[in-house]
Amino acid sequence: MAGVLIRDLVRGVVADCAPEETVVVDGLLRHSDAEVLARLRRRRGDHDPLGFGLSEIAPLVAPLLWLTLDRAREKLAETLVEGASRGSASLWRRFLRRGSSHDVIPALTRAQQRLVQEMVLDAAAEAGLPPDRARRIADGVVAGLALAELEGDGDGGPEELR
């Protein structure tokens, strides 16, 4: 599979940048990506009976990342479908509709990686994360995307030596 599972990217970035949230990610990983997204989107609109919650005290990185990466995946797919020839566009549509329970971000160009990085930075700023922490998270996302690209490009790495 070319690309990286969103769940794997979230797990890796959270482990590096917000290890205190690994329990949150572990709980989310028990569900399909569609279920995770539905739960995260539903929670954003719920009203806390006390008027405040944990997210007001300290924005959580895991939900922010998962939702932002899903938005980025959709945006990149829409852009590709709009600009691609009819045959390639139909392949992408099939890719997005396939029956997998896990969402994938395909291998990206450097420009696409920068777009995802900017989306993460914007979401982190909107959530109130400090700029240095937001940059570290966004850089972790780009590193995860780049590593996935290297692993999938057939460069003769360890997998191919076996």
Coordinates of C-alpha atoms in Angstrom, one line a residue:
M1 CA 0.0 0.0 0.0
A2 CA 1.4 3.4 -1.0
G3 CA 0.8 6.0 1.7
V4 CA 0.2 6.0 5.4
L5 CA -2.8 5.1 7.5
I6 CA -4.1 8.1 9.3
R7 CA -4.4 6.1 12.5
D8 CA -0.7 5.2 12.3
L9 CA 0.3 8.8 11.6
V10 CA -1.8 10.0 14.6
R11 CA -0.3 7.3 16.8
G12 CA 3.3 8.2 15.9
V13 CA 2.9 12.0 16.2
V14 CA 1.0 11.7 19.5
A15 CA 3.6 9.3 20.9
D16 CA 6.4 11.9 20.1
C17 CA 4.6 15.2 20.8
A18 CA 1.9 14.4 23.3
P19 CA 2.7 11.0 25.0
E20 CA 0.2 11.7 27.8
E21 CA -2.5 11.2 25.1
T22 CA -1.4 7.7 24.0
V23 CA -4.3 6.3 26.1
V24 CA -6.7 8.4 24.1
V25 CA -5.3 7.1 20.8
D26 CA -5.3 3.5 22.1
G27 CA -9.0 3.9 22.9
L28 CA -9.7 5.3 19.5
L29 CA -7.8 2.6 17.7
R30 CA -10.3 0.0 18.8
H31 CA -12.8 1.5 16.3
S32 CA -12.9 1.9 12.5
D33 CA -11.8 5.2 11.2
A34 CA -15.4 6.1 10.3
E35 CA -16.5 5.4 13.9
V36 CA -13.6 7.5 15.3
L37 CA -14.5 10.4 13.0
A38 CA -18.2 10.2 13.9
R39 CA -17.3 10.2 17.6
L40 CA -14.9 13.0 17.4
R41 CA -17.2 15.2 15.3
R42 CA -20.2 14.5 17.6
R43 CA -18.2 15.4 20.7
R44 CA -17.2 18.8 19.2
G45 CA -20.9 19.9 19.2
D46 CA -22.0 18.5 22.6
H47 CA -22.5 20.9 25.4
D48 CA -20.8 20.1 28.6
P49 CA -23.2 20.4 31.5
L50 CA -20.6 22.2 33.6
G51 CA -19.9 24.7 30.8
F52 CA -16.3 23.7 30.4
G53 CA -14.4 20.5 29.8
L54 CA -10.9 19.1 29.4
S55 CA -10.6 20.6 25.9
E56 CA -11.0 24.1 27.4
I57 CA -8.2 23.4 29.8
A58 CA -5.8 21.7 27.5
P59 CA -6.6 21.1 23.8
L60 CA -6.1 17.5 22.9
V61 CA -3.7 16.7 20.1
A62 CA -5.1 13.3 19.1
P63 CA -8.6 14.5 18.1
L64 CA -7.2 17.6 16.5
L65 CA -4.8 15.6 14.4
W66 CA -7.3 12.9 13.4
L67 CA -9.9 15.4 12.2
T68 CA -7.4 17.6 10.4
L69 CA -5.7 14.7 8.6
D70 CA -9.1 13.4 7.5
R71 CA -9.9 16.9 6.1
A72 CA -6.5 17.1 4.4
R73 CA -7.1 13.6 2.8
E74 CA -10.4 14.7 1.5
K75 CA -9.1 18.0 0.2
L76 CA -6.2 16.4 -1.5
A77 CA -8.4 13.8 -3.1
E78 CA -10.9 16.5 -4.4
T79 CA -8.0 18.5 -5.8
L80 CA -6.6 15.5 -7.6
V81 CA -10.0 14.4 -9.0
E82 CA -10.6 17.9 -10.2
G83 CA -7.3 18.2 -12.0
A84 CA -6.9 14.6 -13.2
S85 CA -7.9 13.0 -16.4
R86 CA -11.2 11.1 -16.4
G87 CA -9.5 7.7 -16.0
S88 CA -7.3 8.8 -13.1
A89 CA -10.2 10.5 -11.4
S90 CA -12.3 7.4 -11.5
L91 CA -9.4 5.5 -9.9
W92 CA -9.2 8.0 -7.1
R93 CA -12.9 7.9 -6.6
R94 CA -12.7 4.1 -6.2
F95 CA -9.8 4.5 -3.9
L96 CA -11.8 6.8 -1.6
R97 CA -14.9 4.5 -1.7
R98 CA -13.2 1.2 -1.1
G99 CA -14.4 -0.9 1.8
S100 CA -11.4 -0.5 4.1
S101 CA -12.1 0.5 7.6
H102 CA -8.9 2.5 7.7
D103 CA -8.3 5.8 5.9
V104 CA -5.0 6.3 4.0
I105 CA -3.2 9.4 3.0
P106 CA -1.4 8.4 -0.3
A107 CA 2.2 9.3 -1.0
L108 CA 2.3 13.1 -1.3
T109 CA 4.5 15.6 -3.2
R110 CA 6.5 18.1 -1.1
A111 CA 3.9 20.8 -2.0
Q112 CA 1.1 18.6 -0.8
Q113 CA 3.0 17.8 2.4
R114 CA 3.4 21.6 3.0
L115 CA -0.4 22.0 2.5
V116 CA -1.0 19.3 5.2
Q117 CA 1.5 21.0 7.5
E118 CA -0.3 24.3 7.1
M119 CA -3.6 22.7 7.8
V120 CA -2.3 21.2 11.0
L121 CA -0.7 24.5 12.0
D122 CA -4.0 26.4 11.4
A123 CA -6.0 23.8 13.3
A124 CA -3.6 23.9 16.2
A125 CA -3.7 27.7 16.4
E126 CA -7.5 27.6 16.3
A127 CA -7.5 25.1 19.2
G128 CA -5.2 27.4 21.2
L129 CA -2.0 25.4 21.2
P130 CA 1.2 27.3 21.7
P131 CA 3.0 28.1 18.4
D132 CA 6.1 26.1 19.3
R133 CA 4.0 23.0 20.2
A134 CA 1.9 23.4 17.0
R135 CA 5.1 23.6 14.9
R136 CA 6.5 20.4 16.5
I137 CA 3.2 18.6 15.9
A138 CA 3.0 19.8 12.2
D139 CA 6.7 18.9 11.7
G140 CA 5.9 15.4 13.1
V141 CA 3.1 15.0 10.6
V142 CA 5.4 15.9 7.7
A143 CA 8.1 13.6 8.9
G144 CA 5.6 10.7 9.1
L145 CA 4.3 11.5 5.6
A146 CA 7.9 11.6 4.3
L147 CA 8.9 8.3 6.0
A148 CA 5.8 6.6 4.5
E149 CA 6.9 7.9 1.1
L150 CA 10.4 6.5 1.5
E151 CA 9.1 3.1 2.7
G152 CA 6.8 2.8 -0.3
D153 CA 9.0 4.1 -3.1
G154 CA 11.0 0.9 -3.8
D155 CA 14.3 2.4 -2.9
G156 CA 16.0 -1.0 -2.1
G157 CA 15.6 -0.5 1.6
P158 CA 15.6 -3.3 4.2
E159 CA 12.2 -4.8 3.1
E160 CA 13.5 -5.4 -0.4
L161 CA 16.7 -7.0 0.8
R162 CA 14.9 -10.0 2.3

